[in-house]
Amino acid sequence: MRPEAPKSVEGAPPKVGARPHGILVVDDEPAILESIDLTLGTEYRVFTAASGEAGLKILAAEEIALVIADQVMPGMSGVEFFEQVVQRSPGTLRIMLTGYADLSSLIHGINEGHIYRYIAKPWEPDELRFDVKRALETWELQQRNDRLAEELRCANTRLESENRFLRDEARGRFSFAGIIGDSPAMQQVFDLTEKVAKTDATVLITGETGTGKDVIARAIHYEGGRADRPFVAQNCGSLPETLLESELFGHRKGSFTGADRDKEGLFDACDGGTIFLDEIGETGTPMQVRLLRVLQDGEIRALGSSAAHHVDVRVIAATNCDLRKTVDDGDFREDLYYRLRVVEIELPPLRDRRSDVPALAQHFLGRIASRVGSSLGGFTNGAMDRLVAFEWPGNVRELENEIERVVALSGGEELVATGMLSERVRRSVASDVPSSVEAGNGNPQASLSENVDALKRRLILAALHDAGSKAGAAKRLGVPRQSLQKMMKRLGLFPGDV
Ligand SMILES: Nc1ncnc2c1ncn2[C@@H]1O[C@H](COP(=O)(O)OP(=O)(O)O)[C@@H](O)[C@H]1O
Ligand SMILES: [Mg+2]
């Protein structure tokens, strides 16, 4: 055999930077080994062995992409050798050299999947190079496939665990874990929420804006049996009627101007889950009829479609208006109203549960400060007094915004001081409840006893806040515990208001 220069034709292009592939040649004829070495040795790392046994030793020690072996050898035959190779290095490609028509073992080897292809002796060097190149390309593809499959498997596992993490986080975020409220009013809300979460009952959540209606709706979903299914929120006040209907129920192509294709609605998207319809009082009559149908029969009909189909969706609705009054005014169907408020959860405004303010403020401060890396860790008594006294027309959301603002404008302080609060919160105190003894400036419109009561209320709340217990507060205020208890009752402060 004459040695061929690599440039001749089919030789694999020299790989830049990568190590040449390892090829193991096994044949009992030294001339053949030599000839193959000459043909392939310039482009590949060629290893030679005179027997299958010797070949297996090399296979164990070297990185071999391809083995070429003679079929007929003393000792281990080519097919037997390949069987061993398959076991020990299944990724390695195998080419059989056949000296004469040993057809039956060849067929056996091919059928058993032990042989990638065979080359008949004698061969043309170009042909050998070509076959080897092809084989190695296949091998590379296989390797890449394996690597990708492995990467995919890892990515899947990672996604799965991320998914699990996100689900747990969603549960953590929206379950009771992050909801603050020690006031008796909120404790009642939580009790009811917990009970209703275990059922599939339709719930109507009422309360001023910012009181936590979203929070409670999510808690009901994530504490209940549908937690693994979607939770979808839709504000009914934010879209024109037709778009809202289409959003919730879907539409058929051409059902209205702009409906240029079929669209699935949210009810279908969250089948098995929960839909939260915020500002339900804003819906018009056609929409109300559709909702009634869902609540009565669990059936929806897409816009422009004549066929209804069944969905399994829990409905939670919310409103910040007086829905009863909307019904009385004739703007909301009474039957729908009753269907919606199978259970009603009423969220009291923050000003009616001021004892929740310190914990909420602290909760938001902790969360926001750690998010932005602020050093703020608490409030001065004066600042907390102001926060407790403020009316919070925007309720918990407004308190959260206030804390966000404080943190944003702070500069290295450890405590939030009165001066850092926004002006309306700072000022509110004078017009609302007398702030402190030092200020001494009550509400000029209120009677003396009203002012005195308001002042007492503030002092008691401040003492409770500072002392952390009723006994401590009584001591601080210099009154017996029972007197404090009585006074609190009279002033409308509840025992839980610590
Ligand atoms: N009890 C609570 N504990 C903790 N955060 C609350 C609570 N109530 C409301 N929030 C927060 O206040 C903001 C307003 O609440 P949200 O549920 O959106 O109010 P609504 O839907 O009634 O307008 C949200 O950022 C929410 O996380
Ligand atoms: Mg809301």
CSV table of N, CA, C and O and ligand atoms in Angstrom, one decimal, residues 178-181 186 190 207-216 276 278 318 320 347 353 356 360 363-364 367 394-398 400, ligand 1:
chain,number,residue,atom,x,y,z
A,178,GLY,N,-47.3,35.7,54.6
A,178,GLY,CA,-46.9,37.1,54.5
A,178,GLY,C,-48.0,38.1,54.9
A,178,GLY,O,-47.8,39.3,54.5
A,179,ILE,N,-49.0,37.6,55.4
A,179,ILE,CA,-50.1,38.5,55.7
A,179,ILE,C,-50.1,38.9,57.2
A,179,ILE,O,-50.1,38.0,58.1
A,180,ILE,N,-50.1,40.2,57.4
A,180,ILE,CA,-50.0,40.7,58.8
A,180,ILE,C,-51.4,41.1,59.3
A,180,ILE,O,-52.2,41.7,58.5
A,181,GLY,N,-51.6,40.9,60.6
A,181,GLY,CA,-52.9,41.4,61.1
A,181,GLY,C,-53.2,40.7,62.4
A,181,GLY,O,-53.8,39.6,62.4
A,186,MET,N,-58.9,41.5,61.9
A,186,MET,CA,-58.2,40.7,60.9
A,186,MET,C,-58.1,39.3,61.2
A,186,MET,O,-58.1,38.4,60.4
A,190,PHE,N,-59.0,36.2,58.8
A,190,PHE,CA,-58.1,35.1,58.6
A,190,PHE,C,-58.9,33.8,58.8
A,190,PHE,O,-58.7,32.8,58.1
A,207,GLY,N,-64.2,45.7,50.5
A,207,GLY,CA,-63.3,46.6,51.3
A,207,GLY,C,-62.8,47.7,50.4
A,207,GLY,O,-62.7,47.6,49.2
A,208,GLU,N,-62.4,48.8,51.1
A,208,GLU,CA,-61.8,49.9,50.4
A,208,GLU,C,-60.6,49.5,49.6
A,208,GLU,O,-60.0,48.5,49.9
A,209,THR,N,-60.2,50.4,48.7
A,209,THR,CA,-59.0,50.1,47.9
A,209,THR,C,-57.8,50.0,48.9
A,209,THR,O,-57.7,50.8,49.8
A,210,GLY,N,-56.9,49.0,48.6
A,210,GLY,CA,-55.7,48.9,49.4
A,210,GLY,C,-55.8,48.2,50.7
A,210,GLY,O,-54.9,48.1,51.5
A,211,THR,N,-57.0,47.6,51.0
A,211,THR,CA,-57.2,46.9,52.3
A,211,THR,C,-56.7,45.5,52.2
A,211,THR,O,-56.6,44.8,53.3
A,212,GLY,N,-56.3,45.0,51.1
A,212,GLY,CA,-55.8,43.6,51.0
A,212,GLY,C,-56.7,42.6,50.3
A,212,GLY,O,-56.6,41.4,50.6
A,213,LYS,N,-57.6,43.1,49.4
A,213,LYS,CA,-58.5,42.1,48.8
A,213,LYS,C,-57.8,41.1,47.9
A,213,LYS,O,-58.1,40.0,47.9
A,214,ASP,N,-56.8,41.7,47.1
A,214,ASP,CA,-56.0,40.8,46.3
A,214,ASP,C,-55.3,39.7,47.2
A,214,ASP,O,-55.3,38.5,46.8
A,215,VAL,N,-54.7,40.2,48.2
A,215,VAL,CA,-53.9,39.4,49.1
A,215,VAL,C,-54.8,38.2,49.6
A,215,VAL,O,-54.4,37.0,49.6
A,216,ILE,N,-56.0,38.5,50.0
A,216,ILE,CA,-56.9,37.5,50.6
A,216,ILE,C,-57.4,36.6,49.5
A,216,ILE,O,-57.4,35.3,49.7
A,276,PHE,N,-60.1,35.5,39.7
A,276,PHE,CA,-60.3,36.6,40.7
A,276,PHE,C,-60.9,37.8,39.9
A,276,PHE,O,-60.1,38.4,39.1
A,278,ASP,N,-61.9,41.3,40.0
A,278,ASP,CA,-61.8,42.5,40.8
A,278,ASP,C,-62.7,43.6,40.3
A,278,ASP,O,-63.0,43.6,39.1
A,318,ALA,N,-64.3,40.7,43.9
A,318,ALA,CA,-64.1,41.7,44.9
A,318,ALA,C,-64.7,43.0,44.4
A,318,ALA,O,-64.9,43.3,43.2
A,320,ASN,N,-64.9,47.4,45.7
A,320,ASN,CA,-64.7,48.4,46.7
A,320,ASN,C,-65.8,49.4,46.8
A,320,ASN,O,-65.8,50.4,47.5
A,347,LEU,N,-63.2,43.4,54.4
A,347,LEU,CA,-61.9,43.8,54.9
A,347,LEU,C,-62.0,45.2,55.5
A,347,LEU,O,-62.4,46.2,54.8
A,353,ARG,N,-58.4,49.5,62.3
A,353,ARG,CA,-57.6,48.5,62.9
A,353,ARG,C,-56.2,49.0,63.1
A,353,ARG,O,-55.2,48.4,62.5
A,356,ASP,N,-52.9,47.2,63.9
A,356,ASP,CA,-52.1,46.5,62.9
A,356,ASP,C,-50.9,47.3,62.3
A,356,ASP,O,-50.0,46.8,61.7
A,360,LEU,N,-47.4,46.1,60.5
A,360,LEU,CA,-47.4,46.2,59.0
A,360,LEU,C,-46.2,47.1,58.6
A,360,LEU,O,-45.5,46.8,57.7
A,363,HIS,N,-43.1,45.3,59.0
A,363,HIS,CA,-43.0,44.2,57.9
A,363,HIS,C,-42.5,44.9,56.6
A,363,HIS,O,-41.6,44.4,55.9
A,364,PHE,N,-43.2,46.0,56.2
A,364,PHE,CA,-42.8,46.6,55.0
A,364,PHE,C,-41.4,47.2,55.0
A,364,PHE,O,-40.6,47.0,54.1
A,367,ARG,N,-38.9,44.4,54.6
A,367,ARG,CA,-38.9,43.8,53.3
A,367,ARG,C,-38.2,44.8,52.3
A,367,ARG,O,-37.3,44.4,51.6
A,394,GLY,N,-55.8,55.5,51.8
A,394,GLY,CA,-55.4,54.4,50.8
A,394,GLY,C,-55.0,53.1,51.5
A,394,GLY,O,-54.5,52.2,50.8
A,395,ASN,N,-55.3,53.0,52.7
A,395,ASN,CA,-55.1,51.8,53.5
A,395,ASN,C,-53.7,51.2,53.5
A,395,ASN,O,-52.7,51.9,53.4
A,396,VAL,N,-53.7,49.9,53.5
A,396,VAL,CA,-52.4,49.2,53.6
A,396,VAL,C,-51.4,49.6,52.4
A,396,VAL,O,-50.2,49.8,52.6
A,397,ARG,N,-52.0,49.7,51.2
A,397,ARG,CA,-51.2,50.1,50.1
A,397,ARG,C,-50.5,51.4,50.3
A,397,ARG,O,-49.3,51.6,50.0
A,398,GLU,N,-51.2,52.4,50.9
A,398,GLU,CA,-50.7,53.7,51.1
A,398,GLU,C,-49.6,53.6,52.2
A,398,GLU,O,-48.5,54.3,52.1
A,400,GLU,N,-47.7,51.1,52.7
A,400,GLU,CA,-46.6,50.4,52.1
A,400,GLU,C,-45.8,51.5,51.2
A,400,GLU,O,-44.6,51.5,51.2
B,1,LIG,N1,-52.6,42.1,55.8
B,1,LIG,C1,-51.6,42.5,55.0
B,1,LIG,N2,-50.4,42.0,55.3
B,1,LIG,C2,-49.3,42.4,54.5
B,1,LIG,N3,-49.5,43.1,53.4
B,1,LIG,C3,-50.7,43.5,53.0
B,1,LIG,C4,-51.8,43.2,53.8
B,1,LIG,N4,-52.9,43.8,53.2
B,1,LIG,C5,-52.5,44.4,52.1
B,1,LIG,N5,-51.1,44.2,52.0
B,1,LIG,C6,-50.3,44.8,50.9
B,1,LIG,O1,-50.9,46.1,50.6
B,1,LIG,C7,-51.0,46.2,49.2
B,1,LIG,C8,-52.4,46.4,48.8
B,1,LIG,O2,-53.1,45.2,48.9
B,1,LIG,P1,-54.1,44.7,47.9
B,1,LIG,O3,-54.5,43.3,48.2
B,1,LIG,O4,-53.6,44.9,46.5
B,1,LIG,O5,-55.4,45.6,48.1
B,1,LIG,P2,-56.7,45.8,47.4
B,1,LIG,O6,-56.8,44.6,46.4
B,1,LIG,O7,-57.8,45.7,48.4
B,1,LIG,O8,-56.7,47.1,46.7
B,1,LIG,C9,-50.3,45.1,48.6
B,1,LIG,O9,-49.0,45.3,48.3
B,1,LIG,C10,-50.4,44.0,49.6
B,1,LIG,O10,-49.3,43.1,49.5
